[in-house]
Short mmCIF file of C-alpha atoms in Angstrom, two decimals:
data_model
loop_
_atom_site.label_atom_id
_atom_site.label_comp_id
_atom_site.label_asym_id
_atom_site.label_seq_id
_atom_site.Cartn_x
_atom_site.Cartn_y
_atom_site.Cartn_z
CA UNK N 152 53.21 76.63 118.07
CA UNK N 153 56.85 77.62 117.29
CA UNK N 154 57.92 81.18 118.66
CA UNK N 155 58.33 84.41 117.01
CA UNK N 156 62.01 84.61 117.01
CA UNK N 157 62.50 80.63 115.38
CA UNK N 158 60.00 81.61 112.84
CA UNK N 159 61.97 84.60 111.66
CA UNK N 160 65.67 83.39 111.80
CA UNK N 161 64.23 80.25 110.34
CA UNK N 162 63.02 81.95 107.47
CA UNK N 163 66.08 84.29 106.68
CA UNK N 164 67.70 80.97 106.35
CA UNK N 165 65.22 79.32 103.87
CA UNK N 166 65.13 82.47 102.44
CA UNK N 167 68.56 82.52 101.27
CA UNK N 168 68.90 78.82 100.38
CA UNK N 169 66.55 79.69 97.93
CA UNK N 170 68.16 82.45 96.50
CA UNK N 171 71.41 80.55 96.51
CA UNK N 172 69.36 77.79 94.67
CA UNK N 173 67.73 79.70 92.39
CA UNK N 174 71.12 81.42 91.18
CA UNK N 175 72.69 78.15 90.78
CA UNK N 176 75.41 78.81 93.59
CA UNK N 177 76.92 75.44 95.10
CA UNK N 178 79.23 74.91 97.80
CA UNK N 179 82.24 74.92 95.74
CA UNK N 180 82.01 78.50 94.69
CA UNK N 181 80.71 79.61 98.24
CA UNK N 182 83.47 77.86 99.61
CA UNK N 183 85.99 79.40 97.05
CA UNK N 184 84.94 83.28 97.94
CA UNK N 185 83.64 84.50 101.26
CA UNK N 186 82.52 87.91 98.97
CA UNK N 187 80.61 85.71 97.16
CA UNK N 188 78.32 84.06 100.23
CA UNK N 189 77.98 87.98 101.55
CA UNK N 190 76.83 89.16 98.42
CA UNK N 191 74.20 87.02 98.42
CA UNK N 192 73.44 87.21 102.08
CA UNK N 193 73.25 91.13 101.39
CA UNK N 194 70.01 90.92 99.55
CA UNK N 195 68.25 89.54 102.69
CA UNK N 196 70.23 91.63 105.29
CA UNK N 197 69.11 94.87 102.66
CA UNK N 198 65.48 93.68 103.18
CA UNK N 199 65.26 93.22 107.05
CA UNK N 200 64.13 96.37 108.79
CA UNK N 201 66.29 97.35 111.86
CA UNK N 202 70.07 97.31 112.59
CA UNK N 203 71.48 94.11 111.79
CA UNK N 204 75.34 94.14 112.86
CA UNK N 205 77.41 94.77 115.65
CA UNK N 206 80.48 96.18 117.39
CA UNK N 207 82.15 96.29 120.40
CA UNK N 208 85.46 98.85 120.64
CA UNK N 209 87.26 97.98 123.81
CA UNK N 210 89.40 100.99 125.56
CA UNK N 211 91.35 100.33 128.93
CA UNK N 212 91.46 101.94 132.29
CA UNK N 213 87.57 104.34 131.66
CA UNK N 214 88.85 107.85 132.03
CA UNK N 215 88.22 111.27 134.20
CA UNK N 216 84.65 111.85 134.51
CA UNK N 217 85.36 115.73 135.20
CA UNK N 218 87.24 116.09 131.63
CA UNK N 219 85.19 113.32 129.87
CA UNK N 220 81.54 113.87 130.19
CA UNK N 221 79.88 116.00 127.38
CA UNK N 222 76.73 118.07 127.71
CA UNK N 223 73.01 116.45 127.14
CA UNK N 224 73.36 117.31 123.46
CA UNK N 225 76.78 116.80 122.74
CA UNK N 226 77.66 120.60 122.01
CA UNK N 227 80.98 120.61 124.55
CA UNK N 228 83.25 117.77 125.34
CA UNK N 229 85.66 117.22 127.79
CA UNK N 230 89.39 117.18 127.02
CA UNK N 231 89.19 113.26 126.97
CA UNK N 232 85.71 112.79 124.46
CA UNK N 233 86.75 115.63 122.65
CA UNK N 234 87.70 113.25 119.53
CA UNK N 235 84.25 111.98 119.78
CA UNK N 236 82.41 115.80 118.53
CA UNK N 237 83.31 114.56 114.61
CA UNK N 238 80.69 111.71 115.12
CA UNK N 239 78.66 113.13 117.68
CA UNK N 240 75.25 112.95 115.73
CA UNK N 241 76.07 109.28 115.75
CA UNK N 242 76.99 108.50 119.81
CA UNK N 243 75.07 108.37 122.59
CA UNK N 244 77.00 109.02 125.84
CA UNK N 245 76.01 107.35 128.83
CA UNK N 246 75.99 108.88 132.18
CA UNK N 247 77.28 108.27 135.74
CA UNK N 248 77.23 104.35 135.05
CA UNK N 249 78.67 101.58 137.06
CA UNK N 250 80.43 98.50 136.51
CA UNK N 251 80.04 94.94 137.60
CA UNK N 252 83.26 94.10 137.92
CA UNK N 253 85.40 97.18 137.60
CA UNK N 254 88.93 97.16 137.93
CA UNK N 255 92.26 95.41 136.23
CA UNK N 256 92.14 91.94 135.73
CA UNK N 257 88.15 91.83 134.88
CA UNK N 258 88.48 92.08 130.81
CA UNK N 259 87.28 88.71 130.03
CA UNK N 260 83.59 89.36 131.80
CA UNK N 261 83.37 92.85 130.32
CA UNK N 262 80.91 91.77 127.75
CA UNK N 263 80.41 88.11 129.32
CA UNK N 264 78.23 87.68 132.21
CA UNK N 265 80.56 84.84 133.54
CA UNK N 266 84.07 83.66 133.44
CA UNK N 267 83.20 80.88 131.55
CA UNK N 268 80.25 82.14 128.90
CA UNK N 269 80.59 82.73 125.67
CA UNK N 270 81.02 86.23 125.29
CA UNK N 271 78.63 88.90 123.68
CA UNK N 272 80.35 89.40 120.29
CA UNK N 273 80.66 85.71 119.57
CA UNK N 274 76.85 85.14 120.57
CA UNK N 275 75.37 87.86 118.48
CA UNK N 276 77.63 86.76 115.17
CA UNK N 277 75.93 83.28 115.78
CA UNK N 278 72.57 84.85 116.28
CA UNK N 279 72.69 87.76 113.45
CA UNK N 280 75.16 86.41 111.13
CA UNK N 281 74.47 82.82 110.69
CA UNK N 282 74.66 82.42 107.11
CA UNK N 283 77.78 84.65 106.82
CA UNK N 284 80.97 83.41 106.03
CA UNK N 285 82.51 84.38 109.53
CA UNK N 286 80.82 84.17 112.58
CA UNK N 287 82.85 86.99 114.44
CA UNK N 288 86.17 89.08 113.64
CA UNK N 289 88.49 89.88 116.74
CA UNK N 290 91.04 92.48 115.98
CA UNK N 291 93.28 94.35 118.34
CA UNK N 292 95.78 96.49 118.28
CA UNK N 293 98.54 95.55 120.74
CA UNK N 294 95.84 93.67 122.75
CA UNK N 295 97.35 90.32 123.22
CA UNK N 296 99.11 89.31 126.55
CA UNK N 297 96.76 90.58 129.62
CA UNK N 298 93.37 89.54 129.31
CA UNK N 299 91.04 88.54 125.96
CA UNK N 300 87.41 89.77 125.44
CA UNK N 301 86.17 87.36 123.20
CA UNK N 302 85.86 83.81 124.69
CA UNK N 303 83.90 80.71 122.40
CA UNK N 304 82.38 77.65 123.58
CA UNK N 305 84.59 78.60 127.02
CA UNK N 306 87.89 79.15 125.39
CA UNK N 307 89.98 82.88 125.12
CA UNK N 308 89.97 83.68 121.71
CA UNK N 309 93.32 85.92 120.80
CA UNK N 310 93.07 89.31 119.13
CA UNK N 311 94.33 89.25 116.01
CA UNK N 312 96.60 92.49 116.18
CA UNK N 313 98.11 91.93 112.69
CA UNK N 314 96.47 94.35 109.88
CA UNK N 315 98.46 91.77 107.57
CA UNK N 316 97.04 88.67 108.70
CA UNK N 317 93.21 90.12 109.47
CA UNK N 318 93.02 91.18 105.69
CA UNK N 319 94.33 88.04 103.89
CA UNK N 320 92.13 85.82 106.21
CA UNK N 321 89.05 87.59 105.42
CA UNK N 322 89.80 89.06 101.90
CA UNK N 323 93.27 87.44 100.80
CA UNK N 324 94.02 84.12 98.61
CA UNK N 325 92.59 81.95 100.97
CA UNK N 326 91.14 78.41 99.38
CA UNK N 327 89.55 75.23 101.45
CA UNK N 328 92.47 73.94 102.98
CA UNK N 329 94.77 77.20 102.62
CA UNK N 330 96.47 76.59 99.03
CA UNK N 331 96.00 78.77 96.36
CA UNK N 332 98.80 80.43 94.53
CA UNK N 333 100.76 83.34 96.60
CA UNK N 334 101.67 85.61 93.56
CA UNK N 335 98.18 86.44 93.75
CA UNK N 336 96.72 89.49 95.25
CA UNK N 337 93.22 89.38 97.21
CA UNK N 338 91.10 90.69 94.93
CA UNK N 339 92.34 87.99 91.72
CA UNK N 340 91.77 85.24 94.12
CA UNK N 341 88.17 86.23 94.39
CA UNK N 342 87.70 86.53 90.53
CA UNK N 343 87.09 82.99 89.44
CA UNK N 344 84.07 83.71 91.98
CA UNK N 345 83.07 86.48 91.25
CA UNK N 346 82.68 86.17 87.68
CA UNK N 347 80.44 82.93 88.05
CA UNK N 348 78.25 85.19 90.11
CA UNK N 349 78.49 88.06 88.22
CA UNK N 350 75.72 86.62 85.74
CA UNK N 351 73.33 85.90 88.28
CA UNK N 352 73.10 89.13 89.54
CA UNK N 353 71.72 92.61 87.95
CA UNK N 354 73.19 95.60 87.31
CA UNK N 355 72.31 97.29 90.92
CA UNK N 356 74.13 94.04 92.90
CA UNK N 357 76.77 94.29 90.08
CA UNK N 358 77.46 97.99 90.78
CA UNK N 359 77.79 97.07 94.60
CA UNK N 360 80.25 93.86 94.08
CA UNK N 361 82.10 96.28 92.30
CA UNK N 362 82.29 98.87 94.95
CA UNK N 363 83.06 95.88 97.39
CA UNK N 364 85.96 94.83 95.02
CA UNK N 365 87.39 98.35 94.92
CA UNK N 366 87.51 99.02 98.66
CA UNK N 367 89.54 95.50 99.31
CA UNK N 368 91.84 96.47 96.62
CA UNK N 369 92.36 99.84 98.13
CA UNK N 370 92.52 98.86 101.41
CA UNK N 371 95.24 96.54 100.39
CA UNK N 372 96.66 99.04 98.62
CA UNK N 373 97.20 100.53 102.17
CA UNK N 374 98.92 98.03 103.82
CA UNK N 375 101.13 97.74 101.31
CA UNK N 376 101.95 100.80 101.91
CA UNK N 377 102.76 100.89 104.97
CA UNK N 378 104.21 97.35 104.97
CA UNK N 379 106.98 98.84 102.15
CA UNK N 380 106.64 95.55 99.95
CA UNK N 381 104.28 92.93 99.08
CA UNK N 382 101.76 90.65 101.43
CA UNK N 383 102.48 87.47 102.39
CA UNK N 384 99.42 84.90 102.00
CA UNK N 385 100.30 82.57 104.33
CA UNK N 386 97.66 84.15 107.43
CA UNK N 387 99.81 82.11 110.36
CA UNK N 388 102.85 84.00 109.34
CA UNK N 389 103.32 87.98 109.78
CA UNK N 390 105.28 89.12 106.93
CA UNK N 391 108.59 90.60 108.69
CA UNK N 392 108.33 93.99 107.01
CA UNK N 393 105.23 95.15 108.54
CA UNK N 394 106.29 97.00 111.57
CA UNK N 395 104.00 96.35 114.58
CA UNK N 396 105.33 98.36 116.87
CA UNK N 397 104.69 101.32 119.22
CA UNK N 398 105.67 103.50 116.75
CA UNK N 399 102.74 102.72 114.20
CA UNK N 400 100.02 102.12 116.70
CA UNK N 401 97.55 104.71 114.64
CA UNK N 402 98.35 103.19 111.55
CA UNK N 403 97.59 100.42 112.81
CA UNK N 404 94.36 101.21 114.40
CA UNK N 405 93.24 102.98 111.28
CA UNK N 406 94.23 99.47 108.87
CA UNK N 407 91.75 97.42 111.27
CA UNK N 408 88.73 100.00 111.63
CA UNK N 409 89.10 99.90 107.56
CA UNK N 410 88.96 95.77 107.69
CA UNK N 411 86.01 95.95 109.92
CA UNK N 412 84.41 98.14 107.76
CA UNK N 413 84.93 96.23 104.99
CA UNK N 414 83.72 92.70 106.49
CA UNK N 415 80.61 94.29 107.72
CA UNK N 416 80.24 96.21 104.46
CA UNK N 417 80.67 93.42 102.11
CA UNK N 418 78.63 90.85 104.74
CA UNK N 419 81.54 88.59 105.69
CA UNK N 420 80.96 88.59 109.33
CA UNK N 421 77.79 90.58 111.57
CA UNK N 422 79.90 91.26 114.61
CA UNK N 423 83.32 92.61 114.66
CA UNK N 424 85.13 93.62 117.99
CA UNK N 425 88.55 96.01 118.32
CA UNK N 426 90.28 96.49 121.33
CA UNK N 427 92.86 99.51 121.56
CA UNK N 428 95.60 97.71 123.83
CA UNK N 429 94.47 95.05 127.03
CA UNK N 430 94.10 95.10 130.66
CA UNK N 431 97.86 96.02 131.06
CA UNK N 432 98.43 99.10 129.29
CA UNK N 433 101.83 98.46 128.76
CA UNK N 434 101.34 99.88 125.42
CA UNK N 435 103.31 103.67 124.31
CA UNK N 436 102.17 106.16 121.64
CA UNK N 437 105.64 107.54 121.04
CA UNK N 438 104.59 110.01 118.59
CA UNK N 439 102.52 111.79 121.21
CA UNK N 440 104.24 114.09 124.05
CA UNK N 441 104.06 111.42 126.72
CA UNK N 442 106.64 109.26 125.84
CA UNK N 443 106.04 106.27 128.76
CA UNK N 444 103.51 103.49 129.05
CA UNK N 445 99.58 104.04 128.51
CA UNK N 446 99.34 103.26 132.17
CA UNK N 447 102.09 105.30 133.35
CA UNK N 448 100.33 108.42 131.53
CA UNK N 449 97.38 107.03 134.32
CA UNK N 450 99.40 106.49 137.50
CA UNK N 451 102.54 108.82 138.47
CA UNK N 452 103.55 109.48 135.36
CA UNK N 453 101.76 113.59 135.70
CA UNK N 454 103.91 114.34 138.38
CA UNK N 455 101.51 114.95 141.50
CA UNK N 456 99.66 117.85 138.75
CA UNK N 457 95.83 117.16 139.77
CA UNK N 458 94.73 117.94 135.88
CA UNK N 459 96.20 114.37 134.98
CA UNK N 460 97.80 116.41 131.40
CA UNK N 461 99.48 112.86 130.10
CA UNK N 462 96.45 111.08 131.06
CA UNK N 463 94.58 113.78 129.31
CA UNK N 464 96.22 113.17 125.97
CA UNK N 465 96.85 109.56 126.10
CA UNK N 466 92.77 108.89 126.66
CA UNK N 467 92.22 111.98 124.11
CA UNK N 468 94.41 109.90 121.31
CA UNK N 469 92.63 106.63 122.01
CA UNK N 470 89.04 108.15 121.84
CA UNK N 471 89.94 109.70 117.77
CA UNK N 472 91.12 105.61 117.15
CA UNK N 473 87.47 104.99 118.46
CA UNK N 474 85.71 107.55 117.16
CA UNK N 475 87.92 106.96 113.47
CA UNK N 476 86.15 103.33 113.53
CA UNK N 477 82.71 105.22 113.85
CA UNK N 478 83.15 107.40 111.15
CA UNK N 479 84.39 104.76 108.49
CA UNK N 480 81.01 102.40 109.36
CA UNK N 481 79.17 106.14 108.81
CA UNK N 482 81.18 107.02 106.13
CA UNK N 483 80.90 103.42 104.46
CA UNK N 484 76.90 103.81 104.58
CA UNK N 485 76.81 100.87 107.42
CA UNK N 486 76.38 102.58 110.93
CA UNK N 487 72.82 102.96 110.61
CA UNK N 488 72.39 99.01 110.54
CA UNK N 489 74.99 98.55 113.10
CA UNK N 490 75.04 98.74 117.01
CA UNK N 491 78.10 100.09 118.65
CA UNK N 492 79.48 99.63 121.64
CA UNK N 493 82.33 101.22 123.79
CA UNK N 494 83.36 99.69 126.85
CA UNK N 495 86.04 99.70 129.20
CA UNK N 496 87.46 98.12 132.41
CA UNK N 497 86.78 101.22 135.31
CA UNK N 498 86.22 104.52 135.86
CA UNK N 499 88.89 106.90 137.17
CA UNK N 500 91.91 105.20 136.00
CA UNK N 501 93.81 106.27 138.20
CA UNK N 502 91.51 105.39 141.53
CA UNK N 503 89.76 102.08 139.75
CA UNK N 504 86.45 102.71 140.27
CA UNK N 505 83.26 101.50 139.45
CA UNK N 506 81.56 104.44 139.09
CA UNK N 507 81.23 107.03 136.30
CA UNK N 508 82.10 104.19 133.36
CA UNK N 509 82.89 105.92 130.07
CA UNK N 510 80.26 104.03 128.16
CA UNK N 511 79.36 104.74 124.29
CA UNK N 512 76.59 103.45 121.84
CA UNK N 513 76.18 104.47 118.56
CA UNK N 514 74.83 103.92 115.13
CA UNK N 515 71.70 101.89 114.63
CA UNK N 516 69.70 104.37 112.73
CA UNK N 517 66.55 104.73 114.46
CA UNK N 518 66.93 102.04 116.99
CA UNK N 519 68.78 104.28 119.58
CA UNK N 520 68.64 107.87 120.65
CA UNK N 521 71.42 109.68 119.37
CA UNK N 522 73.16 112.93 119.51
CA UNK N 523 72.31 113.27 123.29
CA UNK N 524 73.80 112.48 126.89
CA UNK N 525 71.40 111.75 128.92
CA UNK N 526 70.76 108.36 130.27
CA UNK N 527 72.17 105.81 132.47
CA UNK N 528 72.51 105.59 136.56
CA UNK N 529 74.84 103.84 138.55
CA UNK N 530 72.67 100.84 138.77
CA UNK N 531 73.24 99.82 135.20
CA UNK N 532 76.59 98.28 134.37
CA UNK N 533 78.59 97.88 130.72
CA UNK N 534 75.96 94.01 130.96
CA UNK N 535 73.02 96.15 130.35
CA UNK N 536 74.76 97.81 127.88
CA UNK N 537 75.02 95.14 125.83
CA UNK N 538 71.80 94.11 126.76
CA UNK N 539 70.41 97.11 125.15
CA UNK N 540 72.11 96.35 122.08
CA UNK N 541 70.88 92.79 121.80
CA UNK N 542 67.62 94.64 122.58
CA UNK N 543 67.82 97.30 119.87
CA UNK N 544 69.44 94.36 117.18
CA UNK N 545 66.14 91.78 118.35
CA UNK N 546 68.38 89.11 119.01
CA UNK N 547 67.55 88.86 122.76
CA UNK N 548 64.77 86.64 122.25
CA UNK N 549 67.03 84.50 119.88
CA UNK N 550 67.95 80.43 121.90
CA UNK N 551 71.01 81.07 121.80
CA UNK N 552 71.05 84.21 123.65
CA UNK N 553 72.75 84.17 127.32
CA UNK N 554 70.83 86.83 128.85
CA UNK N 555 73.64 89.01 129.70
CA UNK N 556 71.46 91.03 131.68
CA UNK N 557 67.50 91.29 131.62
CA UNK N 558 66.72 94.92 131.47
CA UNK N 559 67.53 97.96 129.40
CA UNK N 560 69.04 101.16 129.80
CA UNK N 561 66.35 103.63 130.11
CA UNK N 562 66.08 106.41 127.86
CA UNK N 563 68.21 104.64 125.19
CA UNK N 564 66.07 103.07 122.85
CA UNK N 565 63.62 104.82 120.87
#
């Protein structure tokens, strides 16, 4: 008798070969539009009950448990989650955690149970997204050089920490075999596509292809911006204009939570991962008051003064980039069918400990208890945390699943 789990993901697959089928989409105009495959993949992901995608946002070096911890119900925040109170409905704060492998240096096992594995966001976009165009989307901001989180078939997988290059390989001119035309902005190399679909569809899954047509374009609209000129189309090439530096790390930040948004809006990808800087925290924020290194701001760099005040703001700045990411999946009408994660690499930065682990989950609709702080215990590590997620998403049960740990947080699910 075949098990529960084959029989479902065995049947969302049938399931959308024959709506594929039935609308007369081949290969040819899948393969010509990634908007066009998540369209279609949207009417079976807008039928299944439950939260469907996930994310993990990585932050470095955990923070101060005395000015990070918020009450139970997330009425007062510490100095360092303060960012977090805008979304608070949506998080779920656990407390007084611990960490398998705490400290600098352990990044690649963060959401991997070994050194070797496949990691947790690579796993659950083969398990929840495998009829989507991408399997997983890696973006970073200032992340590459010490330490990956995503790691397939064995292999590091590099952040991509270009807002340039992330958009035009998901949403920009990009044809089998990478030719296509250059003058072209993304949204005209989807048309050809999207017009052959657009007669197949009715007027509800018209309105939405046009809503998913409108964000791209505005979203592009925004790195333009910021870019000062035009994009270039070629995704292995960063278009020299684009400043990524320091000095726009926000901007940044902002550009990829929007392209994240997007994929998992439009059904391009079901797991997406951001990291906010690496293991080394060699990173600045020069627009804030501390002017040195992330990890200065941890170590020496508040002068002997016991309330850590660079520290402080430097953690402060990098929860709003977090808790920005959360409100655009809210905002964008996605967070209920989406798991998300926040992990990090220790506890008290400055001490690297493994205890008191500024841990996060969030969204999922009614899969999760939200709004609260209230569970976790130093027995449970940022492995269960993802365990719960691949709990609260049913993909634990899924072959292809690595068991990443084999019990849940208690008091997190509902």
């Amino acid at each position: 008798m075949k098990k529960p789990y084959k029989n479902v993901f065995d049947k969302r697959r049938r399931d959308l070969l024959k709506i594929l089928a039935a609308a007369g989409i081949g290969k040819g105009l899948l393969r010509a539009s990634p908007l066009v495959g998540g369209m279609m993949a949207s009417r079976l992901a807008e039928a299944q009950t439950g939260p469907n995608k996930s994310v993990v946002i990585y932050v470095p070096d955990g923070a101060l448990p005395e000015h990070w911890y918020p009450n139970g119900d997330l009425t007062s925040f510490g100095a360092m989650s303060q960012p977090y109170s805008t979304v608070a409905s949506e998080c779920n704060f656990l407390r007084s955690m611990g960490h398998h492998r705490g400290g600098h240096g352990v990044m690649p096992t963060i959401i991997n149970n070994s050194w070797g594995g496949d990691s947790f966001d690579v796993n659950m976009g083969r398990i929840l997204g495998e009829n989507l165009p991408f399997t997983y989307v890696n973006l970073g901001v200032h992340s590459n050089g010490n330490g990956v989180l995503t790691k397939d078939n064995g292999s590091d997988v590099p952040f991509e920490d270009n807002p340039f290059n992330a958009f035009n390989r998901l949403f920009g001119n990009l044809q089998a075999g990478g030719g296509g035309d250059p003058k072209l902005n993304a949204v005209d190399a989807h048309l050809e596509a999207v017009n052959a679909l657009k007669t197949k569809l009715g007027t509800y899954e018209q309105q939405r292809l046009d809503s998913h047509l409108t964000a791209i374009e505005e979203t592009q609209r925004r790195l333009q911006d910021l870019g000062g000129g035009g994009m270039s189309c070629a995704a292995a090439s960063p278009p020299a204009e684009f400043p990524i530096e320091f000095s726009t790390f926000q901007q940044q930040a902002e550009l990829q939570a929007d392209i994240i948004a997007l994929a998992l809006e439009c059904n391009f990808t079901a797991s997406c991962s951001l990291a906010l800087g690496n293991d080394g925290a060699e990173f600045t924020l020069p627009y804030l008051d501390f002017q040195n290194t992330y990890h200065s701001s941890i170590h020496g760099g508040n002068g002997g003064d016991p309330t850590y005040p660079h520290y402080r703001e430097t953690r402060a700045h990098l929860s709003s980039l977090s808790a920005s990411l959360i409100g655009r999946l809210r905002d964008r009408g996605i967070l209920d069918s989406t798991i998300v994660c926040e992990v990090t690499d220790m506890g008290n930065g400055d001490a690297h400990s493994n205890s008191d682990i500024p841990l996060i989950m969030a969204g999922g609709g009614g899969a999760i208890q939200r709004g609260v702080s209230n569970a976790g215990g130093a027995s449970y590590t940022p492995l269960h945390q993802i365990h719960t997620a691949a709990v609260a998403l049913q993909a634990h049960q899924h072959p292809l699943y690595q068991g990443y740990q084999s019990e849940v947080i208690p008091g997190v699910l509902t």
